[in-house]
Amino acid sequence: MESHLVFQKALKLAFETVVNRDVTVKGKPKTSAELMADYCDRVLKNAQKVDEEEINKTLESTVQLFNHLQEKDYFADFYRIQLAKRLLMSNNMREHLESETILKLKMQCGSQFTAKMAGMVQDLSTSKDFQQNFEGEYPDGKIVLEEGRDGGKPTTIAISVQVLTHGYWPTYTSPEDLAIPPEIARCMEVFTEYYSNKQTHRKLRWVHTMGKNTIEMHGFTIGGAKKAKERKEGKKGKESKIHLTVSTIQAFLLLMFNNNERLSLEDIASALGMDPKELRKYMKSLTLQKEKILLKEPEGKEINPGDVFRVNYDYSPLKNRVSIPLVVMQTDEKQVQDVHENVQQDRKLAIEACIVRVMKARVTMQHSALVNEVVQSLSMLFRPEPRIIKKRVEDLIQREYLERDDSGSGYKYKA
């Protein structure tokens, strides 16, 4: 029986070693935590296409595998980033599946581990209720920009605003000096006034990088490559209205072509108040991918300084509703780097808090015993290295939370 236990222990250790081994994907190193979060994201993002029972089995197996993960704090941060994108951007989200997955993680790691995730899901539900109340005063969320002339229809924009609690969500940034088109600024002004009347102690901060807009394109034909070829040959087809779903910043830059035939990358960046390097990723999906809304000169596979853009009037989609892949749905290297930095900072605070908590309870303790207890206490989320613990102890001594004992090999808690 004892040999069986030794074998089981060795098997578990070997399995966890494999599970927690970093791998290289497309030439870039990835942690098991990041890969597992990406896998959950793919499963939940495609929930509409798969039987719900099958999804639950897959998620249950994933959570069981998650139990063997050593860096659960990394998983939590990556998962939260992907969850935010699904909640804010996906049209096919099943909210109950998101809640069930969070519940499974909560049962393994406790409520503190999933508090922010649960708060994000709750935020979305609260935001929907707020939007419904807003539409009670502004039917269908439509804001009048200009009254109709001679009995005609007024010019309106329908808006849907998601009001979120800053503490639950990943940190998002928008260009500080972003130039807002007047019609959008008017919508923001109306909603801000409405919100301020309802929530007197809260302040709105608009995050335009996480928004999406549907704009109307007039003067284009529908029918794909065949119609586009006929148009080039001078044959007139029936012009239609195309509904184009893009990110908010892409909508801002496309509106500039209402009054400009050609614009350089630098012209657009200057007018929007953006860094040209940051602007490139928004131009790329409008110019170089499947839906070529804009044409660039000179032609090429990359957006370069000095490139000039114009509207592709030969653009002819197969349907009258087109969605451009949203830039924010892709996890870039900066986001990954931010996660690593945030997790390391959180670990630093967690180790210090654990040391203080243990020392406050024990008053005096030998170094080795303190290290073992801190490792044991934090192993649910991550396994701190002894050298890191020692460094944090030294820092706490400098800040006079602890002091060395007379032997020099232990510590005393300073009240």
Tab-separated table of C-alpha atoms in Angstrom:
chain	number	residue	atom	x	y	z
A	1	MET	CA	0.000	0.000	0.000
A	2	GLU	CA	2.837	2.370	0.892
A	3	SER	CA	4.496	1.784	-2.506
A	4	HIS	CA	1.196	2.688	-4.163
A	5	LEU	CA	1.172	6.011	-2.299
A	6	VAL	CA	4.755	6.722	-3.344
A	7	PHE	CA	3.844	5.955	-6.941
A	8	GLN	CA	0.737	8.188	-6.779
A	9	LYS	CA	2.813	11.033	-5.339
A	10	ALA	CA	5.488	10.622	-8.024
A	11	LEU	CA	2.824	10.470	-10.747
A	12	LYS	CA	1.168	13.661	-9.457
A	13	LEU	CA	4.527	15.439	-9.286
A	14	ALA	CA	5.444	14.370	-12.824
A	15	PHE	CA	2.051	15.418	-14.171
A	16	GLU	CA	2.259	18.858	-12.547
A	17	THR	CA	5.777	19.312	-13.894
A	18	VAL	CA	4.497	18.750	-17.441
A	19	VAL	CA	1.383	20.903	-16.950
A	20	ASN	CA	3.399	23.854	-15.639
A	21	ARG	CA	6.121	23.754	-18.257
A	22	ASP	CA	6.281	26.858	-20.458
A	23	VAL	CA	6.086	26.280	-24.213
A	24	THR	CA	6.922	28.215	-27.359
A	25	VAL	CA	4.018	29.148	-29.654
A	26	LYS	CA	4.862	30.723	-33.018
A	27	GLY	CA	8.297	31.629	-31.754
A	28	LYS	CA	7.024	33.292	-28.555
A	29	PRO	CA	7.211	31.814	-25.034
A	30	LYS	CA	3.853	31.207	-23.352
A	31	THR	CA	3.038	30.092	-19.836
A	32	SER	CA	0.587	27.281	-19.127
A	33	ALA	CA	-1.625	29.824	-17.343
A	34	GLU	CA	-1.889	31.965	-20.484
A	35	LEU	CA	-2.573	28.948	-22.723
A	36	MET	CA	-5.278	27.668	-20.386
A	37	ALA	CA	-6.973	31.091	-20.267
A	38	ASP	CA	-6.803	31.277	-24.091
A	39	TYR	CA	-8.395	27.825	-24.345
A	40	CYS	CA	-11.262	28.806	-22.036
A	41	ASP	CA	-11.719	31.937	-24.145
A	42	ARG	CA	-12.028	29.935	-27.375
A	43	VAL	CA	-14.526	27.532	-25.795
A	44	LEU	CA	-16.748	30.281	-24.379
A	45	LYS	CA	-16.429	32.521	-27.442
A	46	ASN	CA	-17.794	29.728	-29.667
A	47	ALA	CA	-20.508	28.699	-27.205
A	48	GLN	CA	-23.299	29.353	-29.729
A	49	LYS	CA	-21.894	26.752	-32.138
A	50	VAL	CA	-21.514	23.890	-29.638
A	51	ASP	CA	-23.997	21.918	-27.543
A	52	GLU	CA	-24.217	23.331	-24.022
A	53	GLU	CA	-23.719	19.944	-22.351
A	54	GLU	CA	-20.523	19.453	-24.346
A	55	ILE	CA	-19.269	22.894	-23.301
A	56	ASN	CA	-19.935	22.143	-19.616
A	57	LYS	CA	-17.962	18.886	-19.860
A	58	THR	CA	-15.063	20.694	-21.527
A	59	LEU	CA	-15.046	23.448	-18.905
A	60	GLU	CA	-15.271	20.922	-16.074
A	61	SER	CA	-12.220	19.094	-17.433
A	62	THR	CA	-10.371	22.393	-17.825
A	63	VAL	CA	-11.057	23.368	-14.216
A	64	GLN	CA	-9.765	19.972	-13.061
A	65	LEU	CA	-6.579	20.623	-15.014
A	66	PHE	CA	-6.502	24.136	-13.535
A	67	ASN	CA	-6.157	22.547	-10.069
A	68	HIS	CA	-2.649	21.399	-11.037
A	69	LEU	CA	-1.606	24.863	-12.201
A	70	GLN	CA	1.005	26.488	-9.971
A	71	GLU	CA	0.567	30.063	-11.223
A	72	LYS	CA	-3.158	30.502	-10.729
A	73	ASP	CA	-2.732	34.255	-10.249
A	74	TYR	CA	-1.395	34.532	-13.810
A	75	PHE	CA	-4.386	32.548	-15.063
A	76	ALA	CA	-6.772	34.891	-13.200
A	77	ASP	CA	-5.337	38.016	-14.867
A	78	PHE	CA	-5.281	36.530	-18.377
A	79	TYR	CA	-8.768	35.083	-17.892
A	80	ARG	CA	-10.094	38.456	-16.709
A	81	ILE	CA	-8.719	40.214	-19.822
A	82	GLN	CA	-10.390	37.665	-22.108
A	83	LEU	CA	-13.613	37.735	-20.061
A	84	ALA	CA	-13.782	41.523	-20.405
A	85	LYS	CA	-13.508	41.278	-24.194
A	86	ARG	CA	-16.225	38.617	-24.360
A	87	LEU	CA	-18.576	40.608	-22.138
A	88	LEU	CA	-18.050	43.920	-23.936
A	89	MET	CA	-17.550	42.880	-27.551
A	90	SER	CA	-19.125	39.484	-28.237
A	91	ASN	CA	-22.579	39.306	-29.778
A	92	ASN	CA	-22.940	35.562	-29.082
A	93	MET	CA	-22.139	35.457	-25.370
A	94	ARG	CA	-24.017	33.099	-23.053
A	95	GLU	CA	-23.977	34.929	-19.750
A	96	HIS	CA	-25.052	31.912	-17.674
A	97	LEU	CA	-22.085	29.886	-18.969
A	98	GLU	CA	-19.733	32.673	-17.923
A	99	SER	CA	-21.291	32.685	-14.442
A	100	GLU	CA	-21.091	28.881	-14.164
A	101	THR	CA	-17.405	28.884	-15.132
A	102	ILE	CA	-16.652	31.554	-12.528
A	103	LEU	CA	-18.550	29.482	-9.950
A	104	LYS	CA	-16.392	26.429	-10.776
A	105	LEU	CA	-13.237	28.504	-10.249
A	106	LYS	CA	-14.675	29.932	-7.023
A	107	MET	CA	-15.237	26.415	-5.640
A	108	GLN	CA	-11.554	25.635	-6.253
A	109	CYS	CA	-9.911	28.884	-5.102
A	110	GLY	CA	-12.440	30.778	-3.000
A	111	SER	CA	-14.520	33.906	-3.474
A	112	GLN	CA	-11.576	36.324	-3.304
A	113	PHE	CA	-10.036	34.693	-6.390
A	114	THR	CA	-13.172	35.271	-8.491
A	115	ALA	CA	-14.486	38.483	-6.880
A	116	LYS	CA	-13.486	40.746	-9.777
A	117	MET	CA	-14.736	38.269	-12.412
A	118	ALA	CA	-18.123	37.973	-10.690
A	119	GLY	CA	-18.224	41.769	-10.354
A	120	MET	CA	-17.689	42.151	-14.113
A	121	VAL	CA	-20.633	39.872	-14.938
A	122	GLN	CA	-22.818	41.681	-12.387
A	123	ASP	CA	-21.693	45.025	-13.840
A	124	LEU	CA	-22.969	44.040	-17.253
A	125	SER	CA	-26.379	43.103	-15.857
A	126	THR	CA	-26.614	46.398	-13.936
A	127	SER	CA	-25.513	48.318	-17.031
A	128	LYS	CA	-28.282	46.723	-19.113
A	129	ASP	CA	-30.869	47.859	-16.567
A	130	PHE	CA	-29.422	51.380	-16.645
A	131	GLN	CA	-29.549	51.407	-20.453
A	132	GLN	CA	-33.208	50.349	-20.364
A	133	ASN	CA	-33.999	53.249	-18.023
A	134	PHE	CA	-32.104	55.588	-20.347
A	135	GLU	CA	-34.177	54.348	-23.290
A	136	GLY	CA	-37.283	55.126	-21.233
A	137	GLU	CA	-36.405	58.813	-21.612
A	138	TYR	CA	-34.734	58.523	-25.033
A	139	PRO	CA	-36.685	55.892	-27.054
A	140	ASP	CA	-34.345	53.243	-28.524
A	141	GLY	CA	-31.456	55.256	-27.109
A	142	LYS	CA	-31.766	57.775	-29.961
A	143	ILE	CA	-30.396	61.269	-29.457
A	144	VAL	CA	-31.548	64.025	-31.804
A	145	LEU	CA	-28.654	65.899	-33.376
A	146	GLU	CA	-30.668	68.052	-35.760
A	147	GLU	CA	-34.395	68.585	-36.210
A	148	GLY	CA	-35.861	67.584	-39.559
A	149	ARG	CA	-36.370	70.346	-42.109
A	150	ASP	CA	-39.728	70.940	-43.790
A	151	GLY	CA	-41.342	68.103	-41.872
A	152	GLY	CA	-38.557	65.637	-42.616
A	153	LYS	CA	-37.088	63.115	-40.222
A	154	PRO	CA	-34.671	64.441	-37.584
A	155	THR	CA	-31.025	63.358	-37.655
A	156	THR	CA	-30.451	60.936	-34.769
A	157	ILE	CA	-27.775	58.620	-33.360
A	158	ALA	CA	-28.741	55.577	-31.289
A	159	ILE	CA	-26.319	54.919	-28.433
A	160	SER	CA	-25.870	52.076	-25.955
A	161	VAL	CA	-23.501	52.828	-23.071
A	162	GLN	CA	-22.013	50.210	-20.753
A	163	VAL	CA	-21.333	51.744	-17.350
A	164	LEU	CA	-18.707	49.694	-15.513
A	165	THR	CA	-17.108	49.751	-12.065
A	166	HIS	CA	-13.445	50.700	-12.449
A	167	GLY	CA	-12.151	48.354	-9.734
A	168	TYR	CA	-13.451	45.151	-11.351
A	169	TRP	CA	-12.160	45.582	-14.879
A	170	PRO	CA	-8.691	45.502	-16.453
A	171	THR	CA	-7.102	48.923	-16.857
A	172	TYR	CA	-7.993	50.504	-20.190
A	173	THR	CA	-6.491	53.622	-21.677
A	174	SER	CA	-7.665	56.020	-24.373
A	175	PRO	CA	-5.575	58.649	-26.170
A	176	GLU	CA	-5.613	61.617	-23.788
A	177	ASP	CA	-6.157	64.251	-26.490
A	178	LEU	CA	-8.459	62.199	-28.733
A	179	ALA	CA	-10.522	64.527	-30.950
A	180	ILE	CA	-14.184	63.533	-30.652
A	181	PRO	CA	-16.452	64.234	-33.674
A	182	PRO	CA	-19.138	66.810	-32.757
A	183	GLU	CA	-22.024	64.364	-33.210
A	184	ILE	CA	-20.413	61.838	-30.845
A	185	ALA	CA	-19.495	64.566	-28.363
A	186	ARG	CA	-23.170	65.609	-28.284
A	187	CYS	CA	-24.231	62.026	-27.450
A	188	MET	CA	-21.650	61.829	-24.675
A	189	GLU	CA	-22.870	65.128	-23.267
A	190	VAL	CA	-26.510	63.966	-23.159
A	191	PHE	CA	-25.680	60.639	-21.501
A	192	THR	CA	-23.279	62.237	-18.997
A	193	GLU	CA	-25.969	64.695	-17.945
A	194	TYR	CA	-28.515	61.874	-17.564
A	195	TYR	CA	-26.052	59.755	-15.565
A	196	SER	CA	-25.023	62.645	-13.291
A	197	ASN	CA	-28.667	63.234	-12.375
A	198	LYS	CA	-29.074	59.555	-11.405
A	199	GLN	CA	-25.669	58.949	-9.772
A	200	THR	CA	-24.585	62.109	-7.986
A	201	HIS	CA	-21.489	60.606	-6.301
A	202	ARG	CA	-19.957	58.914	-9.325
A	203	LYS	CA	-17.973	60.237	-12.256
A	204	LEU	CA	-17.842	58.824	-15.790
A	205	ARG	CA	-14.562	58.209	-17.597
A	206	TRP	CA	-15.049	57.379	-21.256
A	207	VAL	CA	-12.921	54.563	-22.732
A	208	HIS	CA	-13.186	54.930	-26.504
A	209	THR	CA	-10.709	52.130	-27.258
A	210	MET	CA	-13.242	49.561	-26.003
A	211	GLY	CA	-16.257	50.847	-27.956
A	212	LYS	CA	-17.748	49.764	-31.252
A	213	ASN	CA	-19.920	51.685	-33.705
A	214	THR	CA	-22.151	50.894	-36.630
A	215	ILE	CA	-21.898	53.488	-39.385
A	216	GLU	CA	-23.807	53.754	-42.662
A	217	MET	CA	-21.945	53.816	-45.980
A	218	HIS	CA	-23.869	55.166	-48.962
A	219	GLY	CA	-23.135	54.839	-52.680
A	220	PHE	CA	-21.837	51.262	-52.714
A	221	THR	CA	-23.119	48.131	-54.441
A	222	ILE	CA	-23.656	44.751	-52.836
A	223	GLY	CA	-22.677	41.566	-54.627
A	224	GLY	CA	-19.008	40.788	-54.062
A	225	ALA	CA	-16.183	40.581	-56.600
A	226	LYS	CA	-18.499	40.270	-59.626
A	227	LYS	CA	-20.303	43.536	-58.897
A	228	ALA	CA	-17.027	45.257	-58.074
A	229	LYS	CA	-15.655	44.220	-61.492
A	230	GLU	CA	-18.785	45.476	-63.279
A	231	ARG	CA	-18.485	48.802	-61.474
A	232	LYS	CA	-14.858	49.164	-62.555
A	233	GLU	CA	-15.960	48.527	-66.138
A	234	GLY	CA	-18.417	51.414	-65.871
A	235	LYS	CA	-21.604	49.365	-65.490
A	236	LYS	CA	-23.925	50.969	-62.977
A	237	GLY	CA	-25.453	48.705	-60.364
A	238	LYS	CA	-28.075	49.425	-57.786
A	239	GLU	CA	-26.499	51.444	-54.998
A	240	SER	CA	-27.211	50.279	-51.456
A	241	LYS	CA	-26.655	51.322	-47.890
A	242	ILE	CA	-24.027	49.272	-46.046
A	243	HIS	CA	-23.999	48.967	-42.260
A	244	LEU	CA	-20.374	48.739	-41.189
A	245	THR	CA	-19.463	47.731	-37.612
A	246	VAL	CA	-16.044	49.016	-36.567
A	247	SER	CA	-14.245	50.119	-33.411
A	248	THR	CA	-15.014	53.612	-32.118
A	249	ILE	CA	-11.645	55.008	-33.200
A	250	GLN	CA	-12.073	53.478	-36.679
A	251	ALA	CA	-15.475	55.174	-36.880
A	252	PHE	CA	-13.875	58.503	-35.962
A	253	LEU	CA	-11.259	58.233	-38.698
A	254	LEU	CA	-13.744	57.041	-41.346
A	255	LEU	CA	-15.950	60.072	-40.661
A	256	MET	CA	-13.026	62.260	-41.707
A	257	PHE	CA	-13.401	60.994	-45.292
A	258	ASN	CA	-16.818	62.676	-45.529
A	259	ASN	CA	-14.947	65.936	-46.071
A	260	ASN	CA	-11.578	64.722	-47.372
A	261	GLU	CA	-10.819	62.713	-50.494
A	262	ARG	CA	-7.275	61.739	-49.489
A	263	LEU	CA	-5.533	61.755	-46.119
A	264	SER	CA	-2.058	60.672	-45.060
A	265	LEU	CA	-1.374	58.617	-41.947
A	266	GLU	CA	0.106	61.704	-40.321
A	267	ASP	CA	-2.919	63.847	-41.296
A	268	ILE	CA	-5.306	61.381	-39.620
A	269	ALA	CA	-3.111	60.997	-36.525
A	270	SER	CA	-2.819	64.778	-36.132
A	271	ALA	CA	-6.554	65.364	-36.592
A	272	LEU	CA	-7.451	62.626	-34.081
A	273	GLY	CA	-4.741	63.544	-31.584
A	274	MET	CA	-3.191	60.068	-31.722
A	275	ASP	CA	0.304	58.637	-32.018
A	276	PRO	CA	0.794	57.467	-35.655
A	277	LYS	CA	2.280	54.177	-34.358
A	278	GLU	CA	-0.880	53.493	-32.334
A	279	LEU	CA	-3.076	54.484	-35.287
A	280	ARG	CA	-1.467	51.915	-37.613
A	281	LYS	CA	-3.235	48.933	-36.037
A	282	TYR	CA	-6.618	50.601	-36.601
A	283	MET	CA	-5.766	51.370	-40.249
A	284	LYS	CA	-4.529	47.855	-40.908
A	285	SER	CA	-7.904	46.088	-40.605
A	286	LEU	CA	-9.553	48.764	-42.802
A	287	THR	CA	-6.896	48.630	-45.515
A	288	LEU	CA	-4.890	45.409	-45.633
A	289	GLN	CA	-7.303	42.664	-44.624
A	290	LYS	CA	-10.356	41.027	-46.208
A	291	GLU	CA	-12.661	44.070	-46.128
A	292	LYS	CA	-10.699	46.815	-47.897
A	293	ILE	CA	-12.755	49.869	-46.955
A	294	LEU	CA	-9.801	52.144	-47.681
A	295	LEU	CA	-7.061	51.986	-50.316
A	296	LYS	CA	-3.536	53.098	-49.585
A	297	GLU	CA	-0.749	54.512	-51.684
A	298	PRO	CA	1.777	53.112	-52.209
A	299	GLU	CA	0.453	49.557	-52.060
A	300	GLY	CA	2.095	47.176	-49.599
A	301	LYS	CA	1.535	44.718	-46.783
A	302	GLU	CA	2.345	47.141	-43.983
A	303	ILE	CA	1.195	50.604	-42.907
A	304	ASN	CA	4.191	52.941	-43.186
A	305	PRO	CA	4.844	56.628	-42.456
A	306	GLY	CA	3.777	58.795	-45.391
A	307	ASP	CA	1.112	56.361	-46.663
A	308	VAL	CA	-1.915	58.117	-48.164
A	309	PHE	CA	-5.459	56.709	-47.855
A	310	ARG	CA	-8.676	57.146	-49.824
A	311	VAL	CA	-12.104	55.495	-49.847
A	312	ASN	CA	-12.389	52.317	-51.943
A	313	TYR	CA	-15.490	53.172	-53.968
A	314	ASP	CA	-15.278	49.779	-55.710
A	315	TYR	CA	-15.803	48.026	-52.396
A	316	SER	CA	-18.690	45.575	-52.865
A	317	PRO	CA	-19.483	43.231	-49.955
A	318	LEU	CA	-21.741	40.178	-50.297
A	319	LYS	CA	-24.097	41.434	-47.572
A	320	ASN	CA	-25.315	44.827	-46.445
A	321	ARG	CA	-23.981	44.238	-42.913
A	322	VAL	CA	-20.225	43.969	-42.456
A	323	SER	CA	-18.154	43.633	-39.276
A	324	ILE	CA	-14.502	44.578	-39.260
A	325	PRO	CA	-12.452	42.448	-36.787
A	326	LEU	CA	-12.065	44.562	-33.675
A	327	VAL	CA	-8.500	45.433	-32.704
A	328	VAL	CA	-9.171	45.024	-28.961
A	329	MET	CA	-10.192	41.364	-29.407
A	330	GLN	CA	-6.543	40.505	-30.071
A	331	THR	CA	-4.152	40.142	-27.132
A	332	ASP	CA	-0.937	41.964	-28.017
A	333	GLU	CA	2.537	41.749	-26.504
A	334	LYS	CA	2.003	44.895	-24.419
A	335	GLN	CA	-1.016	43.353	-22.687
A	336	VAL	CA	0.985	40.212	-21.908
A	337	GLN	CA	3.823	42.344	-20.522
A	338	ASP	CA	1.347	44.366	-18.437
A	339	VAL	CA	-0.049	41.148	-16.955
A	340	HIS	CA	3.447	40.001	-15.964
A	341	GLU	CA	4.201	43.349	-14.323
A	342	ASN	CA	0.843	43.494	-12.498
A	343	VAL	CA	1.141	39.923	-11.232
A	344	GLN	CA	4.673	40.512	-9.941
A	345	GLN	CA	3.504	43.645	-8.102
A	346	ASP	CA	0.493	41.782	-6.653
A	347	ARG	CA	2.764	38.918	-5.557
A	348	LYS	CA	5.054	41.349	-3.794
A	349	LEU	CA	2.124	42.758	-1.809
A	350	ALA	CA	0.663	39.290	-1.141
A	351	ILE	CA	3.996	37.980	0.235
A	352	GLU	CA	4.426	41.013	2.487
A	353	ALA	CA	0.857	40.761	3.771
A	354	CYS	CA	1.312	37.046	4.463
A	355	ILE	CA	4.601	37.612	6.332
A	356	VAL	CA	3.024	40.299	8.526
A	357	ARG	CA	-0.032	38.117	9.173
A	358	VAL	CA	2.076	35.100	10.186
A	359	MET	CA	4.471	37.142	12.344
A	360	LYS	CA	1.620	38.968	14.059
A	361	ALA	CA	0.184	35.595	15.088
A	362	ARG	CA	3.518	34.017	16.125
A	363	VAL	CA	5.404	37.142	17.356
A	364	THR	CA	8.796	35.396	17.009
A	365	MET	CA	9.878	32.904	14.354
A	366	GLN	CA	12.948	31.340	12.774
A	367	HIS	CA	13.679	32.220	9.145
A	368	SER	CA	13.218	28.696	7.745
A	369	ALA	CA	9.929	28.199	9.599
A	370	LEU	CA	8.623	31.567	8.334
A	371	VAL	CA	9.568	30.738	4.739
A	372	ASN	CA	7.830	27.343	4.941
A	373	GLU	CA	4.650	28.844	6.374
A	374	VAL	CA	4.508	31.647	3.786
A	375	VAL	CA	5.028	29.146	0.935
A	376	GLN	CA	2.299	26.917	2.397
A	377	SER	CA	-0.127	29.837	2.826
A	378	LEU	CA	0.313	31.175	-0.709
A	379	SER	CA	0.628	27.865	-2.591
A	380	MET	CA	-3.069	28.002	-3.525
A	381	LEU	CA	-2.298	30.893	-5.902
A	382	PHE	CA	1.442	30.636	-6.586
A	383	ARG	CA	4.662	29.272	-5.088
A	384	PRO	CA	6.937	32.098	-3.961
A	385	GLU	CA	10.662	31.463	-4.137
A	386	PRO	CA	12.553	31.545	-0.792
A	387	ARG	CA	14.902	34.256	-2.098
A	388	ILE	CA	11.902	36.507	-2.899
A	389	ILE	CA	10.471	35.920	0.581
A	390	LYS	CA	13.846	36.817	2.112
A	391	LYS	CA	13.940	40.021	0.069
A	392	ARG	CA	10.458	41.014	1.244
A	393	VAL	CA	11.437	40.277	4.865
A	394	GLU	CA	14.438	42.589	4.503
A	395	ASP	CA	12.153	45.293	3.156
A	396	LEU	CA	9.735	44.878	6.065
A	397	ILE	CA	12.638	45.166	8.519
A	398	GLN	CA	13.673	48.465	6.906
A	399	ARG	CA	10.098	49.696	7.222
A	400	GLU	CA	10.100	48.588	10.885
A	401	TYR	CA	7.359	45.976	10.678
A	402	LEU	CA	9.854	43.309	11.822
A	403	GLU	CA	13.227	43.148	13.573
A	404	ARG	CA	15.876	40.446	13.889
A	405	ASP	CA	16.001	38.396	17.086
A	406	ASP	CA	19.088	38.125	19.313
A	407	SER	CA	20.341	34.989	17.526
A	408	GLY	CA	20.267	36.705	14.123
A	409	SER	CA	18.545	33.698	12.499
A	410	GLY	CA	14.977	34.664	13.340
A	411	TYR	CA	12.606	37.617	13.502
A	412	LYS	CA	10.351	39.449	15.940
A	413	TYR	CA	7.121	41.217	15.098
A	414	LYS	CA	7.058	44.914	15.975
A	415	ALA	CA	3.565	46.048	16.964
